[in-house]
Coordinates of N, CA and C in Angstrom, one line a residue:
M1 N 69.4 -119.8 70.9 CA 70.3 -120.2 71.7 C 71.0 -118.9 72.5
Y2 N 71.2 -118.9 73.7 CA 71.7 -118.1 74.7 C 72.9 -118.0 75.1
G3 N 73.9 -117.4 74.2 CA 75.5 -117.7 74.5 C 75.9 -118.2 73.2
D4 N 76.4 -117.4 72.6 CA 77.1 -118.0 71.3 C 78.3 -118.4 71.4
E5 N 79.2 -119.1 70.6 CA 80.3 -119.9 70.8 C 81.5 -118.6 71.4
A6 N 81.6 -117.5 71.0 CA 82.4 -116.3 71.5 C 82.1 -116.4 72.7
T7 N 81.0 -116.4 73.1 CA 80.6 -115.9 74.6 C 80.8 -116.9 75.5
V8 N 80.7 -118.2 75.0 CA 81.2 -119.5 75.8 C 82.6 -119.3 76.0
R9 N 83.4 -119.4 74.9 CA 84.8 -119.3 75.0 C 85.1 -117.9 75.9
K10 N 84.5 -116.8 75.9 CA 85.2 -115.9 76.8 C 85.1 -116.1 78.0
I11 N 83.8 -116.5 78.5 CA 83.6 -117.0 79.7 C 84.4 -117.9 80.3
L12 N 84.8 -119.1 79.6 CA 85.5 -120.0 80.1 C 87.0 -119.8 80.0
T13 N 87.4 -119.1 79.3 CA 89.0 -118.8 79.1 C 89.4 -117.4 79.4
E14 N 88.5 -116.4 79.5 CA 89.0 -115.1 79.8 C 88.3 -114.4 81.0
S15 N 87.1 -114.8 81.5 CA 86.4 -114.0 82.2 C 87.1 -114.1 83.8
G16 N 87.8 -115.0 84.1 CA 88.3 -115.0 85.3 C 88.2 -116.5 86.0
D17 N 88.7 -116.8 87.0 CA 88.8 -118.3 87.3 C 88.1 -118.6 89.0
T18 N 87.3 -117.7 89.2 CA 86.7 -117.9 90.5 C 85.0 -117.8 90.0
W19 N 84.7 -118.8 90.4 CA 83.4 -119.5 89.8 C 82.4 -119.7 91.3
A20 N 81.5 -119.0 91.3 CA 80.4 -119.2 92.5 C 79.4 -120.2 92.0
V21 N 79.3 -121.3 92.5 CA 78.3 -122.4 92.1 C 77.1 -122.4 92.9
V22 N 76.1 -121.8 92.6 CA 74.7 -121.6 93.3 C 74.1 -122.8 93.1
G23 N 74.0 -123.5 94.3 CA 73.1 -124.7 94.3 C 73.9 -125.9 94.6
L24 N 75.3 -125.5 94.8 CA 76.4 -126.7 95.2 C 76.2 -127.1 96.6
S25 N 76.0 -128.2 96.7 CA 76.1 -128.8 98.1 C 77.1 -130.3 98.0
S26 N 77.2 -130.7 99.2 CA 78.0 -132.1 99.3 C 76.9 -133.2 98.8
N27 N 76.2 -133.2 98.3 CA 75.4 -134.3 97.7 C 75.7 -134.7 96.0
R28 N 76.5 -135.8 96.5 CA 77.2 -136.4 95.3 C 76.4 -136.7 94.2
G29 N 75.2 -136.8 94.4 CA 74.1 -137.3 93.3 C 73.6 -136.3 92.5
R30 N 73.9 -134.8 92.7 CA 73.4 -133.7 92.2 C 74.4 -133.2 90.8
A31 N 74.1 -132.8 90.0 CA 74.6 -132.3 88.7 C 75.8 -131.2 89.3
A32 N 75.5 -130.5 90.3 CA 76.3 -129.5 90.7 C 77.5 -130.1 90.9
Y33 N 77.6 -131.1 91.9 CA 78.6 -131.8 92.5 C 79.9 -132.0 91.5
G34 N 79.2 -133.0 90.4 CA 80.3 -133.3 89.3 C 80.8 -132.2 88.4
V35 N 79.9 -131.3 88.1 CA 80.3 -130.2 87.3 C 81.3 -129.2 88.2
A36 N 81.2 -129.1 89.1 CA 82.2 -128.1 90.2 C 83.8 -128.9 90.0
E37 N 83.4 -130.0 90.2 CA 84.7 -131.1 90.1 C 85.6 -131.1 88.8
V38 N 84.6 -130.9 87.8 CA 85.4 -130.6 86.1 C 86.0 -129.2 86.4
L39 N 85.1 -128.2 86.5 CA 85.6 -127.2 86.7 C 86.9 -126.9 87.4
Q40 N 87.0 -127.4 88.6 CA 88.2 -127.7 89.4 C 89.4 -128.2 88.6
R41 N 89.2 -129.2 88.1 CA 90.1 -129.9 87.1 C 90.8 -129.1 85.9
Y42 N 89.7 -128.4 85.7 CA 90.4 -127.2 84.7 C 90.8 -125.8 85.5
G43 N 91.1 -125.9 86.3 CA 92.0 -124.6 87.1 C 90.9 -123.8 87.8
K44 N 89.8 -123.9 88.0 CA 88.7 -122.9 88.3 C 88.7 -123.0 89.8
R45 N 88.7 -122.1 90.6 CA 88.3 -121.9 92.0 C 86.7 -121.9 92.2
I46 N 86.2 -123.1 92.6 CA 84.9 -123.0 93.0 C 84.4 -122.5 94.2
V47 N 83.3 -121.8 94.4 CA 82.8 -121.3 95.6 C 81.5 -121.8 95.8
P48 N 81.2 -122.8 96.8 CA 79.8 -123.2 96.8 C 78.7 -122.4 97.2
V49 N 77.6 -122.0 96.9 CA 76.7 -121.2 97.3 C 75.6 -122.1 97.4
H50 N 74.9 -122.2 98.8 CA 73.9 -123.0 99.3 C 73.3 -122.5 100.9
P51 N 72.2 -122.9 100.9 CA 71.6 -122.4 102.2 C 72.5 -123.0 103.3
K52 N 72.9 -124.2 103.1 CA 73.5 -125.0 104.0 C 75.0 -124.5 104.2
A53 N 75.7 -123.6 103.2 CA 77.1 -123.3 103.4 C 78.0 -124.3 103.6
E54 N 77.8 -125.4 103.0 CA 78.7 -126.6 103.3 C 79.9 -126.2 102.5
T55 N 81.1 -127.0 103.3 CA 82.4 -127.1 102.6 C 82.2 -128.5 101.4
V56 N 82.7 -128.0 100.3 CA 82.4 -129.0 98.9 C 83.6 -128.9 98.2
H57 N 84.3 -130.1 97.8 CA 85.6 -129.9 97.0 C 86.5 -129.4 97.9
G58 N 86.6 -129.2 99.0 CA 87.6 -128.7 99.8 C 87.6 -127.1 99.7
E59 N 86.3 -126.4 99.5 CA 86.2 -124.8 99.5 C 85.1 -124.5 100.3
Q60 N 85.2 -123.8 101.1 CA 84.2 -122.9 102.1 C 82.8 -122.6 101.2
G61 N 81.8 -123.0 101.9 CA 80.7 -122.5 101.2 C 80.1 -121.4 101.9
Y62 N 79.3 -120.9 101.2 CA 78.5 -119.5 101.5 C 76.9 -119.9 101.2
A63 N 76.3 -118.9 102.2 CA 74.6 -119.3 102.1 C 74.3 -118.2 101.0
S64 N 74.9 -117.3 100.6 CA 74.5 -116.4 99.5 C 75.6 -115.6 98.7
L65 N 75.3 -115.1 97.6 CA 76.4 -114.6 96.9 C 77.1 -113.5 97.7
A66 N 76.2 -112.7 98.5 CA 76.6 -111.5 99.3 C 77.5 -111.9 100.4
D67 N 77.4 -113.2 101.1 CA 78.0 -113.6 101.8 C 79.7 -114.0 101.5
I68 N 79.9 -114.0 100.4 CA 81.2 -114.4 99.8 C 82.1 -113.0 100.0
P69 N 83.5 -113.1 101.0 CA 84.2 -111.8 101.3 C 84.9 -111.6 100.1
F70 N 85.0 -112.0 99.1 CA 86.2 -111.8 98.0 C 85.3 -111.6 96.7
D71 N 85.9 -111.2 95.6 CA 85.2 -111.1 94.4 C 84.9 -112.3 93.6
V72 N 84.1 -112.5 93.0 CA 83.5 -113.7 91.9 C 83.5 -113.2 90.8
D73 N 83.9 -114.0 89.7 CA 84.2 -113.7 88.4 C 82.8 -114.2 87.5
V74 N 82.5 -115.6 87.8 CA 81.3 -116.2 87.2 C 80.5 -116.7 88.3
V75 N 79.1 -116.7 87.9 CA 78.2 -117.2 88.7 C 77.4 -118.4 87.8
D76 N 77.7 -119.4 88.3 CA 77.1 -120.6 87.7 C 76.0 -121.1 88.3
V77 N 74.5 -121.3 87.9 CA 73.5 -121.2 88.4 C 72.8 -122.6 88.1
F78 N 72.6 -123.5 89.3 CA 72.0 -124.8 89.5 C 70.8 -124.9 90.2
V79 N 69.9 -123.9 89.9 CA 68.8 -123.5 90.9 C 67.8 -123.7 89.7
N80 N 66.3 -124.1 90.0 CA 65.3 -124.1 89.0 C 65.1 -122.7 88.6
S81 N 64.4 -122.9 87.1 CA 64.4 -121.5 86.5 C 63.6 -120.5 87.2
D82 N 62.7 -121.1 88.0 CA 61.6 -119.8 88.7 C 62.6 -119.0 89.9
L83 N 63.8 -120.1 90.0 CA 64.4 -119.2 91.3 C 65.8 -118.6 90.6
A84 N 65.9 -118.8 89.3 CA 66.9 -118.4 88.6 C 67.3 -116.6 88.7
G85 N 66.0 -116.0 88.3 CA 66.2 -114.6 88.2 C 66.8 -113.6 89.4
P86 N 66.3 -114.1 90.4 CA 66.9 -113.2 91.7 C 68.6 -113.6 91.9
V87 N 69.0 -114.8 91.4 CA 70.5 -114.7 91.4 C 71.2 -114.0 90.5
V88 N 70.6 -113.7 89.2 CA 71.1 -112.7 88.5 C 71.4 -111.5 89.0
D89 N 70.1 -111.0 89.7 CA 70.0 -109.9 90.5 C 71.3 -109.6 91.4
E90 N 71.5 -110.7 92.2 CA 72.5 -110.8 93.1 C 74.1 -110.7 92.4
A91 N 74.0 -111.4 91.3 CA 75.3 -111.6 90.6 C 75.6 -110.4 89.9
I92 N 74.8 -109.6 89.7 CA 74.9 -108.1 89.2 C 75.6 -107.0 90.3
A93 N 74.9 -107.2 91.4 CA 74.9 -106.6 92.6 C 76.6 -107.1 93.3
K94 N 76.9 -108.3 93.0 CA 78.3 -108.7 93.8 C 79.3 -108.0 92.6
G95 N 79.1 -107.6 91.4 CA 80.3 -107.3 90.5 C 80.8 -108.3 89.5
A96 N 79.9 -109.6 89.5 CA 80.3 -110.5 88.7 C 80.7 -110.2 87.1
K97 N 81.4 -110.8 86.5 CA 81.5 -110.6 84.9 C 80.6 -111.2 84.1
A98 N 80.3 -112.6 84.7 CA 79.3 -113.4 83.9 C 78.5 -114.2 84.6
V99 N 77.4 -114.8 84.0 CA 76.5 -115.6 84.7 C 76.5 -116.9 83.8
W100 N 76.3 -117.9 84.4 CA 76.2 -119.2 83.5 C 75.0 -119.8 84.0
F101 N 73.8 -120.1 83.4 CA 72.5 -120.9 83.5 C 72.7 -122.3 83.1
Q102 N 72.7 -123.2 84.0 CA 72.9 -124.7 83.6 C 71.8 -125.2 82.4
L103 N 72.1 -126.5 81.9 CA 71.0 -127.1 81.1 C 69.7 -127.1 81.9
G104 N 68.7 -126.6 81.1 CA 67.6 -126.3 81.6 C 67.0 -125.5 82.4
V105 N 67.9 -124.4 82.7 CA 67.5 -123.4 83.5 C 67.7 -122.2 82.5
I106 N 66.4 -121.5 82.3 CA 66.0 -120.6 81.4 C 65.2 -119.4 81.9
D107 N 65.7 -118.2 81.7 CA 64.7 -117.2 82.4 C 65.0 -115.8 81.6
E108 N 64.3 -115.8 80.3 CA 64.7 -114.9 79.3 C 64.6 -113.2 79.8
A109 N 63.8 -113.0 80.7 CA 64.0 -111.6 81.7 C 65.5 -111.4 82.1
A110 N 65.7 -112.4 82.9 CA 67.1 -112.4 83.5 C 68.3 -112.5 82.9
Y111 N 68.3 -113.2 81.6 CA 69.1 -113.0 80.7 C 69.3 -111.5 80.2
E112 N 68.1 -111.0 79.9 CA 68.3 -109.7 79.5 C 68.8 -108.5 80.2
R113 N 68.4 -108.7 81.9 CA 68.9 -108.1 82.6 C 70.5 -108.0 82.9
A114 N 70.8 -109.3 82.9 CA 72.2 -109.5 83.0 C 73.0 -108.9 81.7
R115 N 72.7 -108.9 80.5 CA 73.3 -108.4 79.4 C 73.2 -106.8 79.5
A116 N 72.0 -106.4 79.9 CA 71.8 -104.8 80.0 C 73.0 -104.2 81.0
A117 N 73.1 -105.1 82.1 CA 74.2 -104.8 83.1 C 75.4 -104.9 82.6
G118 N 75.7 -105.3 81.6 CA 77.0 -105.4 81.1 C 77.8 -107.0 81.3
L119 N 77.1 -108.0 81.9 CA 77.6 -109.1 82.2 C 77.4 -110.0 80.7
D120 N 78.3 -110.9 80.8 CA 78.2 -111.9 79.8 C 77.5 -113.1 80.2
M121 N 76.6 -113.6 79.5 CA 75.7 -114.6 80.0 C 75.5 -115.7 78.9
V122 N 75.5 -117.2 79.5 CA 75.2 -118.3 78.9 C 73.8 -118.9 79.7
M123 N 73.0 -119.2 78.8 CA 71.8 -120.1 79.3 C 71.5 -121.6 78.7
D124 N 71.3 -122.4 79.7 CA 70.9 -123.6 79.0 C 72.0 -124.7 78.3
R125 N 73.1 -124.3 78.9 CA 74.4 -124.9 78.5 C 75.3 -125.5 79.6
C126 N 76.2 -126.3 79.6 CA 77.0 -127.0 80.7 C 78.3 -126.8 80.4
P127 N 79.0 -125.9 81.4 CA 80.5 -125.4 81.2 C 81.1 -126.8 81.3
A128 N 80.8 -128.0 82.1 CA 81.6 -129.1 82.3 C 81.7 -129.9 80.8
I129 N 80.6 -129.5 80.0 CA 80.7 -130.1 78.6 C 81.3 -129.1 77.8
E130 N 81.4 -127.8 78.0 CA 82.2 -127.0 77.1 C 83.7 -127.0 77.2
I131 N 83.8 -126.8 78.4 CA 85.4 -126.5 78.7 C 86.4 -127.4 78.4
P132 N 86.3 -128.8 78.3 CA 87.2 -129.7 77.7 C 87.3 -129.4 76.1
R133 N 85.9 -129.1 75.7 CA 86.3 -128.7 74.2 C 87.2 -127.8 73.7
L134 N 87.3 -126.6 74.7 CA 87.9 -125.5 74.4 C 89.3 -125.7 74.7
R135 N 89.5 -126.5 76.0 CA 90.8 -126.4 76.5 C 91.8 -127.5 76.0
D136 N 91.1 -129.0 75.6 CA 92.0 -129.8 75.4 C 92.7 -129.9 74.0

Protein backbone atom coordinates (compact mmCIF):
# COMPACT_ATOMS: atom_id res chain seq x y z
CA MET A 1 0.00 0.00 0.00
CA TYR A 2 1.26 3.42 -0.92
CA GLY A 3 0.20 5.72 1.88
CA ASP A 4 -0.37 4.51 5.39
CA GLU A 5 -3.27 5.73 7.51
CA ALA A 6 -1.13 8.38 9.21
CA THR A 7 -0.11 9.85 5.84
CA VAL A 8 -3.70 9.79 4.57
CA ARG A 9 -4.85 11.58 7.72
CA LYS A 10 -2.02 14.13 7.56
CA ILE A 11 -2.73 15.04 3.94
CA LEU A 12 -6.47 15.36 4.51
CA THR A 13 -6.37 17.20 7.83
CA GLU A 14 -3.00 18.97 8.20
CA SER A 15 -1.34 19.57 4.81
CA GLY A 16 -3.49 22.53 3.82
CA ASP A 17 -6.72 23.27 2.05
CA THR A 18 -5.68 24.25 -1.50
CA TRP A 19 -5.90 21.21 -3.73
CA ALA A 20 -4.86 21.36 -7.39
CA VAL A 21 -6.89 18.66 -9.16
CA VAL A 22 -4.95 17.61 -12.26
CA GLY A 23 -7.30 16.30 -14.93
CA LEU A 24 -10.37 18.16 -13.63
CA SER A 25 -12.64 19.48 -16.35
CA SER A 26 -16.30 20.42 -16.58
CA ASN A 27 -17.14 16.87 -17.73
CA ARG A 28 -19.65 15.72 -15.10
CA GLY A 29 -19.17 12.10 -16.14
CA ARG A 30 -15.54 11.99 -15.01
CA ALA A 31 -14.55 10.86 -11.53
CA ALA A 32 -12.50 14.03 -10.97
CA TYR A 33 -15.65 16.14 -11.16
CA GLY A 34 -17.39 14.29 -8.32
CA VAL A 35 -14.27 13.98 -6.17
CA ALA A 36 -13.59 17.71 -6.45
CA GLU A 37 -17.16 18.37 -5.35
CA VAL A 38 -16.66 16.21 -2.24
CA LEU A 39 -13.38 17.96 -1.43
CA GLN A 40 -15.16 21.33 -1.65
CA ARG A 41 -17.90 20.09 0.65
CA TYR A 42 -15.20 19.32 3.23
CA GLY A 43 -13.73 22.81 3.02
CA LYS A 44 -10.98 22.30 0.46
CA ARG A 45 -10.34 24.92 -2.22
CA ILE A 46 -10.07 23.04 -5.49
CA VAL A 47 -8.03 24.35 -8.39
CA PRO A 48 -8.83 22.73 -11.75
CA VAL A 49 -5.73 21.85 -13.80
CA HIS A 50 -6.52 20.78 -17.34
CA PRO A 51 -5.27 21.82 -20.80
CA LYS A 52 -8.65 23.51 -21.40
CA ALA A 53 -8.24 25.63 -18.21
CA GLU A 54 -11.99 25.54 -17.60
CA THR A 55 -13.76 27.02 -14.59
CA VAL A 56 -15.17 24.10 -12.58
CA HIS A 57 -17.26 24.23 -9.39
CA GLY A 58 -16.85 28.01 -9.46
CA GLU A 59 -13.03 27.86 -9.41
CA GLN A 60 -10.79 29.24 -12.16
CA GLY A 61 -8.92 26.55 -14.07
CA TYR A 62 -5.28 26.58 -15.18
CA ALA A 63 -3.56 24.72 -18.01
CA SER A 64 -0.71 23.50 -15.77
CA LEU A 65 0.49 23.57 -12.18
CA ALA A 66 3.13 26.13 -13.16
CA ASP A 67 0.37 28.50 -14.36
CA ILE A 68 -1.27 28.69 -10.91
CA PRO A 69 -0.29 32.10 -9.47
CA PHE A 70 -0.52 31.04 -5.82
CA ASP A 71 0.70 28.25 -3.55
CA VAL A 72 -0.81 24.79 -3.76
CA ASP A 73 -0.82 22.43 -0.77
CA VAL A 74 -1.86 19.12 -2.35
CA VAL A 75 -1.79 17.92 -5.96
CA ASP A 76 -4.54 15.38 -6.64
CA VAL A 77 -3.78 13.45 -9.84
CA PHE A 78 -6.49 12.15 -12.19
CA VAL A 79 -4.38 11.21 -15.21
CA ASN A 80 -3.27 7.82 -16.52
CA SER A 81 -0.36 6.24 -14.70
CA ASP A 82 1.95 6.74 -17.69
CA LEU A 83 1.33 10.51 -17.49
CA ALA A 84 1.47 10.82 -13.70
CA GLY A 85 5.25 10.91 -13.23
CA PRO A 86 5.74 14.32 -14.83
CA VAL A 87 2.95 15.69 -12.61
CA VAL A 88 4.97 14.69 -9.54
CA ASP A 89 7.95 16.59 -10.93
CA GLU A 90 5.71 19.64 -11.46
CA ALA A 91 4.33 19.31 -7.93
CA ILE A 92 7.84 19.24 -6.50
CA ALA A 93 8.79 22.31 -8.56
CA LYS A 94 5.59 24.08 -7.44
CA GLY A 95 6.44 23.52 -3.78
CA ALA A 96 3.42 21.37 -2.93
CA LYS A 97 3.39 19.59 0.42
CA ALA A 98 1.75 16.42 -0.84
CA VAL A 99 0.69 14.46 -3.91
CA TRP A 100 -2.31 12.16 -4.11
CA PHE A 101 -2.63 9.64 -6.96
CA GLN A 102 -6.23 8.53 -7.43
CA LEU A 103 -7.47 4.94 -7.57
CA GLY A 104 -5.69 3.06 -10.32
CA VAL A 105 -2.94 5.66 -10.74
CA ILE A 106 0.36 3.98 -9.88
CA ASP A 107 3.93 5.03 -10.62
CA GLU A 108 6.41 3.67 -8.11
CA ALA A 109 9.33 5.75 -9.41
CA ALA A 110 7.26 8.93 -9.10
CA TYR A 111 6.25 7.89 -5.58
CA GLU A 112 9.92 7.52 -4.64
CA ARG A 113 10.81 10.90 -6.20
CA ALA A 114 8.06 12.64 -4.26
CA ARG A 115 9.09 11.03 -0.97
CA ALA A 116 12.78 11.81 -1.63
CA ALA A 117 11.83 15.47 -2.19
CA GLY A 118 10.08 15.55 1.18
CA LEU A 119 6.48 15.41 -0.04
CA ASP A 120 3.87 13.21 1.57
CA MET A 121 2.31 10.91 -0.99
CA VAL A 122 -0.61 8.55 -1.31
CA MET A 123 -1.15 6.37 -4.36
CA ASP A 124 -4.09 4.28 -5.59
CA ARG A 125 -6.62 5.71 -3.11
CA CYS A 126 -9.42 8.26 -3.28
CA PRO A 127 -9.70 11.27 -0.95
CA ALA A 128 -13.48 11.38 -1.46
CA ILE A 129 -13.66 7.92 0.13
CA GLU A 130 -11.15 8.70 2.89
CA ILE A 131 -12.16 12.21 4.03
CA PRO A 132 -15.69 11.43 5.26
CA ARG A 133 -14.25 8.62 7.34
CA LEU A 134 -11.82 11.04 9.05
CA ARG A 135 -14.02 14.08 9.38
CA ASP A 136 -17.54 12.85 10.20
